[in-house]
Amino acid sequence: YLLSTAEKLEKYLKVQIEECKYDQTANKALMKYYQISCCNPNVENICNILILAMMRLPSNDFLSLSYLIPTRLSTNPKIQHIMQCADLLQRANFARFWNEVFNTLVSN
């Protein structure tokens, strides 16, 4: 888990978003880097990885990646909001999920 590898994985994450692709292995490696790295992890990248995984529900990708969120970021409001939205989806509470998404879009 070298910084140069993490930088490549971060660039690849942007490609995934731009090209509507998903690579669970690469995203998991980046999350592991953020988990063990002493530097400040990129919260936006973590959010993007979680959102990409959430789009794969009911696959267990989201769950496995959520366990790799660095402890110091578990209280981050953006990450907590994504976790809440994923929970709503997993419980099939679609109306509330879409309300949360809509309210987030309106407030930004």
Tab-separated table of N, CA, C and O in Angstrom:
chain	number	residue	atom	x	y	z
A	1	TYR	N	0.825	-1.188	0.000
A	1	TYR	CA	0.000	0.000	0.000
A	1	TYR	C	0.866	1.247	0.000
A	1	TYR	O	1.100	1.873	1.023
A	2	LEU	N	1.355	1.577	-1.179
A	2	LEU	CA	2.201	2.747	-1.365
A	2	LEU	C	1.359	3.943	-1.782
A	2	LEU	O	0.297	3.789	-2.393
A	3	LEU	N	1.864	5.126	-1.492
A	3	LEU	CA	1.174	6.344	-1.880
A	3	LEU	C	0.984	6.405	-3.391
A	3	LEU	O	-0.080	6.780	-3.873
A	4	SER	N	1.984	6.006	-4.146
A	4	SER	CA	1.877	6.050	-5.606
A	4	SER	C	0.766	5.123	-6.107
A	4	SER	O	0.054	5.454	-7.061
A	5	THR	N	0.591	3.988	-5.445
A	5	THR	CA	-0.490	3.073	-5.811
A	5	THR	C	-1.834	3.690	-5.469
A	5	THR	O	-2.787	3.610	-6.254
A	6	ALA	N	-1.922	4.318	-4.313
A	6	ALA	CA	-3.168	4.969	-3.902
A	6	ALA	C	-3.549	6.076	-4.883
A	6	ALA	O	-4.728	6.223	-5.226
A	7	GLU	N	-2.570	6.825	-5.341
A	7	GLU	CA	-2.848	7.891	-6.312
A	7	GLU	C	-3.405	7.317	-7.609
A	7	GLU	O	-4.333	7.874	-8.202
A	8	LYS	N	-2.861	6.191	-8.052
A	8	LYS	CA	-3.378	5.526	-9.261
A	8	LYS	C	-4.806	5.041	-9.031
A	8	LYS	O	-5.666	5.156	-9.911
A	9	LEU	N	-5.062	4.489	-7.859
A	9	LEU	CA	-6.407	4.005	-7.543
A	9	LEU	C	-7.409	5.158	-7.453
A	9	LEU	O	-8.566	5.018	-7.867
A	10	GLU	N	-6.962	6.301	-6.945
A	10	GLU	CA	-7.835	7.470	-6.890
A	10	GLU	C	-8.179	7.959	-8.299
A	10	GLU	O	-9.335	8.308	-8.572
A	11	LYS	N	-7.202	7.962	-9.184
A	11	LYS	CA	-7.469	8.339	-10.575
A	11	LYS	C	-8.414	7.345	-11.234
A	11	LYS	O	-9.320	7.719	-11.975
A	12	TYR	N	-8.211	6.059	-10.933
A	12	TYR	CA	-9.066	5.017	-11.502
A	12	TYR	C	-10.497	5.139	-10.974
A	12	TYR	O	-11.460	4.880	-11.701
A	13	LEU	N	-10.660	5.569	-9.742
A	13	LEU	CA	-11.993	5.792	-9.191
A	13	LEU	C	-12.719	6.864	-9.997
A	13	LEU	O	-13.903	6.717	-10.311
A	14	LYS	N	-12.015	7.930	-10.347
A	14	LYS	CA	-12.619	8.986	-11.168
A	14	LYS	C	-13.046	8.445	-12.527
A	14	LYS	O	-14.107	8.793	-13.044
A	15	VAL	N	-12.231	7.568	-13.107
A	15	VAL	CA	-12.575	6.944	-14.388
A	15	VAL	C	-13.839	6.095	-14.234
A	15	VAL	O	-14.731	6.133	-15.094
A	16	GLN	N	-13.923	5.353	-13.144
A	16	GLN	CA	-15.111	4.534	-12.904
A	16	GLN	C	-16.368	5.399	-12.881
A	16	GLN	O	-17.396	5.040	-13.461
A	17	ILE	N	-16.280	6.533	-12.214
A	17	ILE	CA	-17.436	7.428	-12.105
A	17	ILE	C	-17.781	8.018	-13.467
A	17	ILE	O	-18.947	8.037	-13.866
A	18	GLU	N	-16.774	8.474	-14.187
A	18	GLU	CA	-17.007	9.089	-15.494
A	18	GLU	C	-17.559	8.099	-16.510
A	18	GLU	O	-18.379	8.460	-17.352
A	19	GLU	N	-17.117	6.857	-16.447
A	19	GLU	CA	-17.504	5.857	-17.444
A	19	GLU	C	-18.565	4.879	-16.938
A	19	GLU	O	-18.847	3.881	-17.598
A	20	CYS	N	-19.159	5.188	-15.782
A	20	CYS	CA	-20.209	4.335	-15.201
A	20	CYS	C	-19.753	2.883	-15.079
A	20	CYS	O	-20.451	1.954	-15.497
A	21	LYS	N	-18.571	2.702	-14.544
A	21	LYS	CA	-18.020	1.366	-14.329
A	21	LYS	C	-17.860	1.142	-12.840
A	21	LYS	O	-18.010	2.055	-12.042
A	22	TYR	N	-17.526	-0.093	-12.485
A	22	TYR	CA	-17.364	-0.433	-11.077
A	22	TYR	C	-16.323	-1.527	-10.954
A	22	TYR	O	-16.413	-2.560	-11.619
A	23	ASP	N	-15.341	-1.293	-10.102
A	23	ASP	CA	-14.291	-2.277	-9.856
A	23	ASP	C	-14.151	-2.444	-8.347
A	23	ASP	O	-13.460	-1.677	-7.685
A	24	GLN	N	-14.809	-3.466	-7.827
A	24	GLN	CA	-14.839	-3.689	-6.387
A	24	GLN	C	-13.446	-3.937	-5.834
A	24	GLN	O	-13.114	-3.461	-4.750
A	25	THR	N	-12.619	-4.654	-6.566
A	25	THR	CA	-11.274	-4.979	-6.088
A	25	THR	C	-10.427	-3.716	-5.930
A	25	THR	O	-9.752	-3.540	-4.908
A	26	ALA	N	-10.451	-2.846	-6.917
A	26	ALA	CA	-9.681	-1.606	-6.847
A	26	ALA	C	-10.209	-0.701	-5.730
A	26	ALA	O	-9.431	-0.110	-4.972
A	27	ASN	N	-11.527	-0.628	-5.613
A	27	ASN	CA	-12.118	0.227	-4.585
A	27	ASN	C	-11.812	-0.307	-3.187
A	27	ASN	O	-11.537	0.462	-2.267
A	28	LYS	N	-11.825	-1.622	-3.041
A	28	LYS	CA	-11.493	-2.225	-1.752
A	28	LYS	C	-10.031	-1.949	-1.390
A	28	LYS	O	-9.715	-1.642	-0.235
A	29	ALA	N	-9.150	-2.017	-2.378
A	29	ALA	CA	-7.731	-1.735	-2.127
A	29	ALA	C	-7.540	-0.287	-1.677
A	29	ALA	O	-6.767	-0.013	-0.753
A	30	LEU	N	-8.246	0.643	-2.304
A	30	LEU	CA	-8.143	2.051	-1.916
A	30	LEU	C	-8.698	2.264	-0.501
A	30	LEU	O	-8.103	2.986	0.307
A	31	MET	N	-9.804	1.621	-0.199
A	31	MET	CA	-10.370	1.734	1.149
A	31	MET	C	-9.412	1.151	2.192
A	31	MET	O	-9.261	1.723	3.272
A	32	LYS	N	-8.753	0.055	1.868
A	32	LYS	CA	-7.774	-0.523	2.795
A	32	LYS	C	-6.609	0.435	3.000
A	32	LYS	O	-6.109	0.586	4.112
A	33	TYR	N	-6.180	1.091	1.915
A	33	TYR	CA	-5.100	2.071	2.036
A	33	TYR	C	-5.511	3.190	2.992
A	33	TYR	O	-4.750	3.578	3.870
A	34	TYR	N	-6.736	3.715	2.794
A	34	TYR	CA	-7.219	4.786	3.663
A	34	TYR	C	-7.319	4.309	5.114
A	34	TYR	O	-7.084	5.078	6.044
A	35	GLN	N	-7.673	3.050	5.311
A	35	GLN	CA	-7.833	2.516	6.659
A	35	GLN	C	-6.504	2.446	7.411
A	35	GLN	O	-6.436	2.759	8.589
A	36	ILE	N	-5.441	2.059	6.711
A	36	ILE	CA	-4.162	1.871	7.397
A	36	ILE	C	-3.215	3.056	7.260
A	36	ILE	O	-2.216	3.124	7.958
A	37	SER	N	-3.531	3.987	6.385
A	37	SER	CA	-2.654	5.126	6.145
A	37	SER	C	-2.711	6.105	7.311
A	37	SER	O	-3.759	6.339	7.903
A	38	CYS	N	-1.574	6.699	7.590
A	38	CYS	CA	-1.535	7.702	8.652
A	38	CYS	C	-1.940	9.087	8.133
A	38	CYS	O	-2.188	9.994	8.913
A	39	CYS	N	-2.001	9.242	6.813
A	39	CYS	CA	-2.400	10.545	6.266
A	39	CYS	C	-3.931	10.659	6.290
A	39	CYS	O	-4.642	9.692	6.530
A	40	ASN	N	-4.407	11.855	6.044
A	40	ASN	CA	-5.850	12.078	6.030
A	40	ASN	C	-6.467	11.478	4.778
A	40	ASN	O	-6.106	11.858	3.669
A	41	PRO	N	-7.413	10.554	4.928
A	41	PRO	CA	-8.057	9.964	3.760
A	41	PRO	C	-8.983	10.961	3.079
A	41	PRO	O	-9.485	11.894	3.700
A	42	ASN	N	-9.188	10.756	1.805
A	42	ASN	CA	-10.046	11.619	1.018
A	42	ASN	C	-11.502	11.207	1.244
A	42	ASN	O	-11.943	10.171	0.745
A	43	VAL	N	-12.250	12.024	1.976
A	43	VAL	CA	-13.634	11.709	2.329
A	43	VAL	C	-14.499	11.607	1.075
A	43	VAL	O	-15.370	10.734	0.984
A	44	GLU	N	-14.265	12.481	0.110
A	44	GLU	CA	-15.059	12.440	-1.120
A	44	GLU	C	-14.867	11.107	-1.849
A	44	GLU	O	-15.829	10.542	-2.371
A	45	ASN	N	-13.641	10.610	-1.875
A	45	ASN	CA	-13.396	9.318	-2.519
A	45	ASN	C	-14.087	8.189	-1.767
A	45	ASN	O	-14.655	7.279	-2.380
A	46	ILE	N	-14.052	8.238	-0.454
A	46	ILE	CA	-14.736	7.220	0.337
A	46	ILE	C	-16.233	7.264	0.049
A	46	ILE	O	-16.867	6.225	-0.166
A	47	CYS	N	-16.792	8.449	-0.002
A	47	CYS	CA	-18.219	8.596	-0.314
A	47	CYS	C	-18.527	8.047	-1.704
A	47	CYS	O	-19.526	7.332	-1.890
A	48	ASN	N	-17.695	8.374	-2.671
A	48	ASN	CA	-17.920	7.876	-4.034
A	48	ASN	C	-17.848	6.357	-4.098
A	48	ASN	O	-18.659	5.716	-4.777
A	49	ILE	N	-16.896	5.776	-3.393
A	49	ILE	CA	-16.776	4.319	-3.360
A	49	ILE	C	-18.027	3.702	-2.738
A	49	ILE	O	-18.585	2.726	-3.261
A	50	LEU	N	-18.495	4.271	-1.639
A	50	LEU	CA	-19.690	3.744	-0.985
A	50	LEU	C	-20.923	3.877	-1.868
A	50	LEU	O	-21.758	2.968	-1.934
A	51	ILE	N	-21.035	4.980	-2.565
A	51	ILE	CA	-22.189	5.176	-3.463
A	51	ILE	C	-22.139	4.177	-4.618
A	51	ILE	O	-23.163	3.586	-4.974
A	52	LEU	N	-20.963	3.976	-5.189
A	52	LEU	CA	-20.846	2.973	-6.254
A	52	LEU	C	-21.244	1.589	-5.745
A	52	LEU	O	-21.936	0.838	-6.440
A	53	ALA	N	-20.820	1.255	-4.538
A	53	ALA	CA	-21.168	-0.046	-3.970
A	53	ALA	C	-22.661	-0.121	-3.646
A	53	ALA	O	-23.283	-1.172	-3.819
A	54	MET	N	-23.218	0.974	-3.185
A	54	MET	CA	-24.645	1.002	-2.866
A	54	MET	C	-25.477	0.740	-4.122
A	54	MET	O	-26.534	0.121	-4.061
A	55	MET	N	-24.977	1.175	-5.252
A	55	MET	CA	-25.681	0.949	-6.512
A	55	MET	C	-25.661	-0.521	-6.917
A	55	MET	O	-26.377	-0.912	-7.827
A	56	ARG	N	-24.882	-1.341	-6.215
A	56	ARG	CA	-24.801	-2.770	-6.510
A	56	ARG	C	-25.641	-3.615	-5.554
A	56	ARG	O	-25.583	-4.827	-5.588
A	57	LEU	N	-26.368	-2.951	-4.649
A	57	LEU	CA	-27.218	-3.709	-3.731
A	57	LEU	C	-28.174	-4.587	-4.526
A	57	LEU	O	-28.607	-4.192	-5.599
A	58	PRO	N	-28.478	-5.788	-4.106
A	58	PRO	CA	-28.250	-6.388	-2.799
A	58	PRO	C	-26.908	-7.112	-2.650
A	58	PRO	O	-26.717	-7.876	-1.701
A	59	SER	N	-25.983	-6.873	-3.540
A	59	SER	CA	-24.637	-7.431	-3.380
A	59	SER	C	-24.077	-7.011	-2.025
A	59	SER	O	-24.456	-5.975	-1.484
A	60	ASN	N	-23.172	-7.791	-1.479
A	60	ASN	CA	-22.602	-7.460	-0.171
A	60	ASN	C	-21.395	-6.526	-0.268
A	60	ASN	O	-20.709	-6.304	0.727
A	61	ASP	N	-21.135	-5.960	-1.435
A	61	ASP	CA	-20.009	-5.036	-1.605
A	61	ASP	C	-20.100	-3.858	-0.640
A	61	ASP	O	-19.100	-3.468	-0.028
A	62	PHE	N	-21.286	-3.269	-0.523
A	62	PHE	CA	-21.432	-2.103	0.343
A	62	PHE	C	-21.076	-2.466	1.779
A	62	PHE	O	-20.333	-1.739	2.441
A	63	LEU	N	-21.594	-3.574	2.242
A	63	LEU	CA	-21.328	-3.998	3.610
A	63	LEU	C	-19.837	-4.217	3.841
A	63	LEU	O	-19.269	-3.718	4.813
A	64	SER	N	-19.189	-4.926	2.926
A	64	SER	CA	-17.760	-5.207	3.120
A	64	SER	C	-16.923	-3.930	3.066
A	64	SER	O	-15.973	-3.781	3.834
A	65	LEU	N	-17.277	-2.999	2.199
A	65	LEU	CA	-16.535	-1.741	2.126
A	65	LEU	C	-16.826	-0.844	3.331
A	65	LEU	O	-15.954	-0.096	3.772
A	66	SER	N	-18.022	-0.919	3.857
A	66	SER	CA	-18.354	-0.070	5.008
A	66	SER	C	-17.520	-0.442	6.237
A	66	SER	O	-17.248	0.413	7.079
A	67	TYR	N	-17.095	-1.699	6.314
A	67	TYR	CA	-16.235	-2.113	7.425
A	67	TYR	C	-14.822	-1.540	7.309
A	67	TYR	O	-14.071	-1.557	8.283
A	68	LEU	N	-14.479	-1.025	6.137
A	68	LEU	CA	-13.138	-0.475	5.920
A	68	LEU	C	-13.075	1.040	6.103
A	68	LEU	O	-12.019	1.641	5.924
A	69	ILE	N	-14.194	1.648	6.465
A	69	ILE	CA	-14.191	3.100	6.717
A	69	ILE	C	-13.302	3.360	7.930
A	69	ILE	O	-13.488	2.752	8.979
A	70	PRO	N	-12.322	4.249	7.781
A	70	PRO	CA	-11.461	4.556	8.930
A	70	PRO	C	-12.305	5.021	10.129
A	70	PRO	O	-13.224	5.821	9.975
A	71	THR	N	-11.981	4.527	11.293
A	71	THR	CA	-12.753	4.818	12.501
A	71	THR	C	-12.895	6.317	12.732
A	71	THR	O	-13.964	6.787	13.108
A	72	ARG	N	-11.848	7.046	12.456
A	72	ARG	CA	-11.888	8.492	12.712
A	72	ARG	C	-12.873	9.218	11.798
A	72	ARG	O	-13.205	10.371	12.034
A	73	LEU	N	-13.349	8.546	10.738
A	73	LEU	CA	-14.310	9.169	9.830
A	73	LEU	C	-15.724	8.637	9.995
A	73	LEU	O	-16.630	9.057	9.276
A	74	SER	N	-15.916	7.734	10.929
A	74	SER	CA	-17.244	7.116	11.075
A	74	SER	C	-18.321	8.120	11.481
A	74	SER	O	-19.503	7.871	11.260
A	75	THR	N	-17.928	9.246	12.031
A	75	THR	CA	-18.907	10.265	12.424
A	75	THR	C	-19.037	11.383	11.382
A	75	THR	O	-19.780	12.345	11.617
A	76	ASN	N	-18.348	11.262	10.275
A	76	ASN	CA	-18.445	12.280	9.222
A	76	ASN	C	-19.890	12.337	8.710
A	76	ASN	O	-20.469	11.303	8.367
A	77	PRO	N	-20.485	13.529	8.639
A	77	PRO	CA	-21.894	13.645	8.232
A	77	PRO	C	-22.187	13.076	6.836
A	77	PRO	O	-23.236	12.462	6.630
A	78	LYS	N	-21.277	13.267	5.903
A	78	LYS	CA	-21.501	12.734	4.549
A	78	LYS	C	-21.533	11.209	4.561
A	78	LYS	O	-22.393	10.589	3.939
A	79	ILE	N	-20.600	10.624	5.269
A	79	ILE	CA	-20.537	9.157	5.340
A	79	ILE	C	-21.749	8.623	6.093
A	79	ILE	O	-22.363	7.633	5.672
A	80	GLN	N	-22.136	9.279	7.181
A	80	GLN	CA	-23.314	8.844	7.920
A	80	GLN	C	-24.572	8.912	7.058
A	80	GLN	O	-25.427	8.035	7.126
A	81	HIS	N	-24.676	9.938	6.231
A	81	HIS	CA	-25.843	10.079	5.355
A	81	HIS	C	-25.892	8.938	4.330
A	81	HIS	O	-26.962	8.379	4.072
A	82	ILE	N	-24.759	8.594	3.768
A	82	ILE	CA	-24.709	7.482	2.810
A	82	ILE	C	-25.080	6.180	3.507
A	82	ILE	O	-25.832	5.359	2.963
A	83	MET	N	-24.589	5.983	4.711
A	83	MET	CA	-24.920	4.776	5.469
A	83	MET	C	-26.426	4.708	5.739
A	83	MET	O	-27.045	3.648	5.627
A	84	GLN	N	-27.010	5.842	6.075
A	84	GLN	CA	-28.444	5.894	6.325
A	84	GLN	C	-29.230	5.568	5.052
A	84	GLN	O	-30.195	4.803	5.096
A	85	CYS	N	-28.811	6.125	3.926
A	85	CYS	CA	-29.494	5.850	2.659
A	85	CYS	C	-29.382	4.374	2.281
A	85	CYS	O	-30.359	3.771	1.817
A	86	ALA	N	-28.229	3.806	2.480
A	86	ALA	CA	-28.053	2.376	2.184
A	86	ALA	C	-28.958	1.529	3.071
A	86	ALA	O	-29.551	0.548	2.602
A	87	ASP	N	-29.072	1.918	4.325
A	87	ASP	CA	-29.952	1.189	5.236
A	87	ASP	C	-31.399	1.261	4.761
A	87	ASP	O	-32.127	0.259	4.791
A	88	LEU	N	-31.829	2.425	4.305
A	88	LEU	CA	-33.187	2.565	3.795
A	88	LEU	C	-33.411	1.661	2.578
A	88	LEU	O	-34.463	1.027	2.459
A	89	LEU	N	-32.440	1.609	1.701
A	89	LEU	CA	-32.556	0.731	0.534
A	89	LEU	C	-32.623	-0.734	0.936
A	89	LEU	O	-33.430	-1.500	0.412
A	90	GLN	N	-31.769	-1.120	1.855
A	90	GLN	CA	-31.733	-2.521	2.271
A	90	GLN	C	-33.021	-2.933	2.978
A	90	GLN	O	-33.392	-4.104	2.946
A	91	ARG	N	-33.694	-1.990	3.602
A	91	ARG	CA	-34.964	-2.289	4.254
A	91	ARG	C	-36.143	-2.046	3.321
A	91	ARG	O	-37.293	-2.115	3.742
A	92	ALA	N	-35.855	-1.777	2.040
A	92	ALA	CA	-36.884	-1.552	1.009
A	92	ALA	C	-37.792	-0.370	1.343
A	92	ALA	O	-38.966	-0.362	0.988
A	93	ASN	N	-37.241	0.624	1.995
A	93	ASN	CA	-37.979	1.842	2.307
A	93	ASN	C	-37.661	2.864	1.216
A	93	ASN	O	-36.988	3.870	1.455
A	94	PHE	N	-38.158	2.582	0.016
A	94	PHE	CA	-37.776	3.348	-1.168
A	94	PHE	C	-38.282	4.789	-1.142
A	94	PHE	O	-37.570	5.701	-1.557
A	95	ALA	N	-39.506	4.990	-0.656
A	95	ALA	CA	-40.048	6.352	-0.622
A	95	ALA	C	-39.183	7.249	0.262
A	95	ALA	O	-38.843	8.377	-0.128
A	96	ARG	N	-38.817	6.751	1.428
A	96	ARG	CA	-37.975	7.553	2.323
A	96	ARG	C	-36.567	7.743	1.737
A	96	ARG	O	-35.968	8.817	1.879
A	97	PHE	N	-36.055	6.706	1.078
A	97	PHE	CA	-34.747	6.819	0.425
A	97	PHE	C	-34.758	7.961	-0.586
A	97	PHE	O	-33.875	8.821	-0.580
A	98	TRP	N	-35.756	7.975	-1.465
A	98	TRP	CA	-35.805	9.017	-2.496
A	98	TRP	C	-36.031	10.396	-1.889
A	98	TRP	O	-35.530	11.397	-2.406
A	99	ASN	N	-36.772	10.484	-0.797
A	99	ASN	CA	-36.920	11.762	-0.100
A	99	ASN	C	-35.578	12.254	0.416
A	99	ASN	O	-35.252	13.438	0.304
A	100	GLU	N	-34.784	11.345	0.987
A	100	GLU	CA	-33.450	11.709	1.474
A	100	GLU	C	-32.561	12.194	0.324
A	100	GLU	O	-31.861	13.195	0.446
A	101	VAL	N	-32.593	11.460	-0.781
A	101	VAL	CA	-31.775	11.840	-1.942
A	101	VAL	C	-32.214	13.201	-2.468
A	101	VAL	O	-31.392	14.082	-2.718
A	102	PHE	N	-33.523	13.392	-2.622
A	102	PHE	CA	-34.046	14.657	-3.129
A	102	PHE	C	-33.686	15.812	-2.201
A	102	PHE	O	-33.232	16.864	-2.653
A	103	ASN	N	-33.863	15.618	-0.899
A	103	ASN	CA	-33.540	16.673	0.069
A	103	ASN	C	-32.051	17.020	0.039
A	103	ASN	O	-31.671	18.184	0.205
A	104	THR	N	-31.206	16.024	-0.179
A	104	THR	CA	-29.767	16.268	-0.278
A	104	THR	C	-29.449	17.085	-1.523
A	104	THR	O	-28.653	18.023	-1.471
A	105	LEU	N	-30.077	16.732	-2.628
A	105	LEU	CA	-29.840	17.476	-3.872
A	105	LEU	C	-30.315	18.907	-3.777
A	105	LEU	O	-29.666	19.825	-4.251
A	106	VAL	N	-31.451	19.121	-3.144
A	106	VAL	CA	-32.014	20.468	-2.998
A	106	VAL	C	-31.144	21.322	-2.075
A	106	VAL	O	-30.900	22.494	-2.337
A	107	SER	N	-30.642	20.701	-0.999
A	107	SER	CA	-29.831	21.476	-0.034
A	107	SER	C	-28.444	21.794	-0.554
A	107	SER	O	-27.780	22.692	-0.045
A	108	ASN	N	-27.975	21.067	-1.560
A	108	ASN	CA	-26.641	21.350	-2.135
A	108	ASN	C	-26.820	22.287	-3.252
A	108	ASN	O	-26.527	22.847	-3.983
